[in-house]
Amino acid sequence: MKRSIGAKTIVYPAPVLIVATYDEDGKANAMTAAWGGICCSKPPCVTVSLRKATYSYDCIVQSKAYTLNIPSQKYVKEADYLGMATGKTEDKFKATGLTPVKSDVVNAPYIEEFPLILECKLLHTFEIGLHTQFIGEIIDVKADESVLNDDGMPNIQKVNPIIYAPSCQTYHGIGDKLGDAFFIGKSIKPGK
């Protein structure tokens, strides 16, 4: 039996995304966000939703670009800190020891230590309520060679991303592979 728990922001898993931007003075900033994900195939687009109160909000509006950085599990402390501190008063890169690298395709930095990067040009902005949704066209994806399969695509177990459980505010790792997409379901026979 299901029990109603009310309208809540719960989707499992929520990604741990590190949004990196430049401020108006060209200072690199990064913040952690969990409200985001892929939103279109053609053109390839990703969304992230931020509150106007965040320092990164104004940075995205001003620069019209951002990167989404996917940290591996070994950087869970740094990812958590990037979501707690504000770039208005703190140099988060100095505090964490992470390295900002200037993107060669958008006006935003990415984080050298993180294995997977999406470089995005701002395409649309939607005011939703407390949050503003930024839709970015993915101009390039950068991946550490160490996380790529033989086919040149990222391997989720090598990326080893952090996932977030919004209902209890905890971080988790990924589990074992369950099967291949667009294949495992073929064993189900319609009409039976």
mmCIF file of N, CA and C in Angstrom, residues 59-119:
data_model
loop_
_atom_site.group_PDB
_atom_site.id
_atom_site.type_symbol
_atom_site.label_atom_id
_atom_site.label_comp_id
_atom_site.label_asym_id
_atom_site.label_seq_id
_atom_site.Cartn_x
_atom_site.Cartn_y
_atom_site.Cartn_z
ATOM 1 N N CYS A 59 26.299 35.164 -12.244
ATOM 2 C CA CYS A 59 27.430 34.827 -13.116
ATOM 3 C C CYS A 59 26.946 34.219 -14.433
ATOM 4 N N ILE A 60 25.961 33.331 -14.366
ATOM 5 C CA ILE A 60 25.429 32.718 -15.589
ATOM 6 C C ILE A 60 24.712 33.759 -16.438
ATOM 7 N N VAL A 61 23.894 34.584 -15.801
ATOM 8 C CA VAL A 61 23.164 35.620 -16.532
ATOM 9 C C VAL A 61 24.139 36.552 -17.255
ATOM 10 N N GLN A 62 25.203 36.948 -16.585
ATOM 11 C CA GLN A 62 26.174 37.886 -17.154
ATOM 12 C C GLN A 62 27.027 37.250 -18.242
ATOM 13 N N SER A 63 27.512 36.022 -18.022
ATOM 14 C CA SER A 63 28.452 35.418 -18.975
ATOM 15 C C SER A 63 27.784 34.595 -20.072
ATOM 16 N N LYS A 64 26.507 34.220 -19.851
ATOM 17 C CA LYS A 64 25.751 33.412 -20.828
ATOM 18 C C LYS A 64 26.398 32.047 -21.062
ATOM 19 N N ALA A 65 27.082 31.532 -20.020
ATOM 20 C CA ALA A 65 27.753 30.238 -20.141
ATOM 21 C C ALA A 65 27.977 29.645 -18.760
ATOM 22 N N TYR A 66 28.154 28.335 -18.732
ATOM 23 C CA TYR A 66 28.529 27.626 -17.513
ATOM 24 C C TYR A 66 29.056 26.251 -17.895
ATOM 25 N N THR A 67 29.751 25.632 -16.972
ATOM 26 C CA THR A 67 30.109 24.235 -17.156
ATOM 27 C C THR A 67 29.444 23.432 -16.046
ATOM 28 N N LEU A 68 29.089 22.200 -16.380
ATOM 29 C CA LEU A 68 28.640 21.250 -15.361
ATOM 30 C C LEU A 68 29.753 20.237 -15.202
ATOM 31 N N ASN A 69 30.245 20.126 -13.997
ATOM 32 C CA ASN A 69 31.366 19.270 -13.672
ATOM 33 C C ASN A 69 30.863 18.110 -12.831
ATOM 34 N N ILE A 70 31.219 16.898 -13.215
ATOM 35 C CA ILE A 70 30.771 15.709 -12.506
ATOM 36 C C ILE A 70 31.934 15.222 -11.638
ATOM 37 N N PRO A 71 31.830 15.400 -10.318
ATOM 38 C CA PRO A 71 32.913 14.942 -9.451
ATOM 39 C C PRO A 71 32.847 13.442 -9.220
ATOM 40 N N SER A 72 33.996 12.825 -9.029
ATOM 41 C CA SER A 72 34.025 11.424 -8.618
ATOM 42 C C SER A 72 33.845 11.383 -7.099
ATOM 43 N N GLN A 73 33.574 10.189 -6.589
ATOM 44 C CA GLN A 73 33.264 10.030 -5.176
ATOM 45 C C GLN A 73 34.397 10.462 -4.259
ATOM 46 N N LYS A 74 35.627 10.430 -4.738
ATOM 47 C CA LYS A 74 36.732 10.844 -3.865
ATOM 48 C C LYS A 74 36.689 12.346 -3.558
ATOM 49 N N TYR A 75 35.854 13.095 -4.274
ATOM 50 C CA TYR A 75 35.729 14.532 -4.034
ATOM 51 C C TYR A 75 34.413 14.900 -3.353
ATOM 52 N N VAL A 76 33.832 13.985 -2.594
ATOM 53 C CA VAL A 76 32.537 14.251 -1.962
ATOM 54 C C VAL A 76 32.626 15.408 -0.954
ATOM 55 N N LYS A 77 33.716 15.515 -0.196
ATOM 56 C CA LYS A 77 33.852 16.628 0.765
ATOM 57 C C LYS A 77 33.908 17.964 0.042
ATOM 58 N N GLU A 78 34.674 18.009 -1.057
ATOM 59 C CA GLU A 78 34.793 19.252 -1.817
ATOM 60 C C GLU A 78 33.457 19.623 -2.447
ATOM 61 N N ALA A 79 32.748 18.630 -2.974
ATOM 62 C CA ALA A 79 31.444 18.891 -3.582
ATOM 63 C C ALA A 79 30.470 19.446 -2.547
ATOM 64 N N ASP A 80 30.486 18.889 -1.360
ATOM 65 C CA ASP A 80 29.601 19.371 -0.296
ATOM 66 C C ASP A 80 29.954 20.815 0.079
ATOM 67 N N TYR A 81 31.235 21.094 0.240
ATOM 68 C CA TYR A 81 31.679 22.446 0.585
ATOM 69 C C TYR A 81 31.253 23.464 -0.475
ATOM 70 N N LEU A 82 31.381 23.100 -1.747
ATOM 71 C CA LEU A 82 31.023 24.026 -2.828
ATOM 72 C C LEU A 82 29.545 24.401 -2.786
ATOM 73 N N GLY A 83 28.726 23.571 -2.150
ATOM 74 C CA GLY A 83 27.312 23.870 -1.988
ATOM 75 C C GLY A 83 26.986 24.611 -0.714
ATOM 76 N N MET A 84 27.938 24.700 0.200
ATOM 77 C CA MET A 84 27.697 25.374 1.482
ATOM 78 C C MET A 84 28.250 26.794 1.514
ATOM 79 N N ALA A 85 29.382 27.008 0.892
ATOM 80 C CA ALA A 85 30.035 28.320 0.925
ATOM 81 C C ALA A 85 29.520 29.192 -0.220
ATOM 82 N N THR A 86 29.693 30.497 -0.100
ATOM 83 C CA THR A 86 29.284 31.408 -1.174
ATOM 84 C C THR A 86 30.500 32.030 -1.843
ATOM 85 N N GLY A 87 30.431 32.129 -3.149
ATOM 86 C CA GLY A 87 31.494 32.761 -3.916
ATOM 87 C C GLY A 87 31.550 34.272 -3.723
ATOM 88 N N LYS A 88 30.518 34.835 -3.102
ATOM 89 C CA LYS A 88 30.527 36.279 -2.824
ATOM 90 C C LYS A 88 31.646 36.630 -1.865
ATOM 91 N N THR A 89 31.906 35.747 -0.906
ATOM 92 C CA THR A 89 32.891 36.056 0.135
ATOM 93 C C THR A 89 34.042 35.064 0.195
ATOM 94 N N GLU A 90 33.934 33.945 -0.484
ATOM 95 C CA GLU A 90 34.953 32.903 -0.380
ATOM 96 C C GLU A 90 35.570 32.585 -1.746
ATOM 97 N N ASP A 91 36.856 32.295 -1.748
ATOM 98 C CA ASP A 91 37.505 31.742 -2.933
ATOM 99 C C ASP A 91 37.442 30.233 -2.772
ATOM 100 N N LYS A 92 36.434 29.626 -3.359
ATOM 101 C CA LYS A 92 36.183 28.200 -3.158
ATOM 102 C C LYS A 92 37.287 27.329 -3.756
ATOM 103 N N PHE A 93 37.903 27.802 -4.827
ATOM 104 C CA PHE A 93 38.988 27.022 -5.428
ATOM 105 C C PHE A 93 40.200 26.999 -4.491
ATOM 106 N N LYS A 94 40.508 28.117 -3.891
ATOM 107 C CA LYS A 94 41.626 28.170 -2.950
ATOM 108 C C LYS A 94 41.333 27.303 -1.732
ATOM 109 N N ALA A 95 40.119 27.377 -1.223
ATOM 110 C CA ALA A 95 39.750 26.615 -0.025
ATOM 111 C C ALA A 95 39.808 25.105 -0.258
ATOM 112 N N THR A 96 39.398 24.646 -1.432
ATOM 113 C CA THR A 96 39.331 23.205 -1.707
ATOM 114 C C THR A 96 40.585 22.651 -2.360
ATOM 115 N N GLY A 97 41.416 23.523 -2.918
ATOM 116 C CA GLY A 97 42.597 23.050 -3.644
ATOM 117 C C GLY A 97 42.271 22.571 -5.047
ATOM 118 N N LEU A 98 41.027 22.782 -5.488
ATOM 119 C CA LEU A 98 40.640 22.401 -6.848
ATOM 120 C C LEU A 98 41.187 23.423 -7.846
ATOM 121 N N THR A 99 41.317 23.010 -9.105
ATOM 122 C CA THR A 99 41.965 23.836 -10.122
ATOM 123 C C THR A 99 40.976 24.268 -11.200
ATOM 124 N N PRO A 100 40.707 25.585 -11.334
ATOM 125 C CA PRO A 100 39.863 26.047 -12.434
ATOM 126 C C PRO A 100 40.679 26.115 -13.721
ATOM 127 N N VAL A 101 40.078 25.645 -14.818
ATOM 128 C CA VAL A 101 40.726 25.677 -16.136
ATOM 129 C C VAL A 101 39.796 26.428 -17.073
ATOM 130 N N LYS A 102 40.323 27.389 -17.807
ATOM 131 C CA LYS A 102 39.508 28.161 -18.745
ATOM 132 C C LYS A 102 39.069 27.275 -19.904
ATOM 133 N N SER A 103 37.766 27.212 -20.124
ATOM 134 C CA SER A 103 37.238 26.456 -21.265
ATOM 135 C C SER A 103 37.708 27.110 -22.554
ATOM 136 N N ASP A 104 37.942 26.286 -23.549
ATOM 137 C CA ASP A 104 38.324 26.831 -24.851
ATOM 138 C C ASP A 104 37.113 27.025 -25.764
ATOM 139 N N VAL A 105 35.896 26.698 -25.262
ATOM 140 C CA VAL A 105 34.714 26.820 -26.126
ATOM 141 C C VAL A 105 33.595 27.676 -25.546
ATOM 142 N N VAL A 106 33.580 27.906 -24.218
ATOM 143 C CA VAL A 106 32.570 28.779 -23.603
ATOM 144 C C VAL A 106 33.250 29.675 -22.577
ATOM 145 N N ASN A 107 32.570 30.730 -22.177
ATOM 146 C CA ASN A 107 33.121 31.680 -21.222
ATOM 147 C C ASN A 107 32.852 31.212 -19.789
ATOM 148 N N ALA A 108 33.485 30.106 -19.424
ATOM 149 C CA ALA A 108 33.331 29.530 -18.090
ATOM 150 C C ALA A 108 34.521 28.616 -17.816
ATOM 151 N N PRO A 109 34.862 28.454 -16.545
ATOM 152 C CA PRO A 109 35.926 27.513 -16.207
ATOM 153 C C PRO A 109 35.363 26.115 -16.003
ATOM 154 N N TYR A 110 36.241 25.127 -16.052
ATOM 155 C CA TYR A 110 35.863 23.790 -15.593
ATOM 156 C C TYR A 110 36.870 23.366 -14.534
ATOM 157 N N ILE A 111 36.578 22.254 -13.858
ATOM 158 C CA ILE A 111 37.406 21.815 -12.743
ATOM 159 C C ILE A 111 38.289 20.648 -13.191
ATOM 160 N N GLU A 112 39.580 20.888 -13.173
ATOM 161 C CA GLU A 112 40.569 19.926 -13.681
ATOM 162 C C GLU A 112 40.452 18.554 -13.024
ATOM 163 N N GLU A 113 40.225 18.515 -11.727
ATOM 164 C CA GLU A 113 40.252 17.249 -10.993
ATOM 165 C C GLU A 113 39.028 16.360 -11.244
ATOM 166 N N PHE A 114 37.956 16.920 -11.782
ATOM 167 C CA PHE A 114 36.735 16.141 -11.977
ATOM 168 C C PHE A 114 36.769 15.451 -13.340
ATOM 169 N N PRO A 115 36.320 14.193 -13.421
ATOM 170 C CA PRO A 115 36.549 13.388 -14.622
ATOM 171 C C PRO A 115 35.652 13.682 -15.822
ATOM 172 N N LEU A 116 34.524 14.355 -15.621
ATOM 173 C CA LEU A 116 33.594 14.571 -16.731
ATOM 174 C C LEU A 116 33.056 15.998 -16.681
ATOM 175 N N ILE A 117 33.124 16.694 -17.821
ATOM 176 C CA ILE A 117 32.770 18.108 -17.904
ATOM 177 C C ILE A 117 31.827 18.331 -19.082
ATOM 178 N N LEU A 118 30.753 19.102 -18.865
ATOM 179 C CA LEU A 118 29.871 19.545 -19.945
ATOM 180 C C LEU A 118 30.022 21.056 -20.063
ATOM 181 N N GLU A 119 30.456 21.530 -21.227
ATOM 182 C CA GLU A 119 30.658 22.957 -21.450
ATOM 183 C C GLU A 119 29.424 23.498 -22.177
#
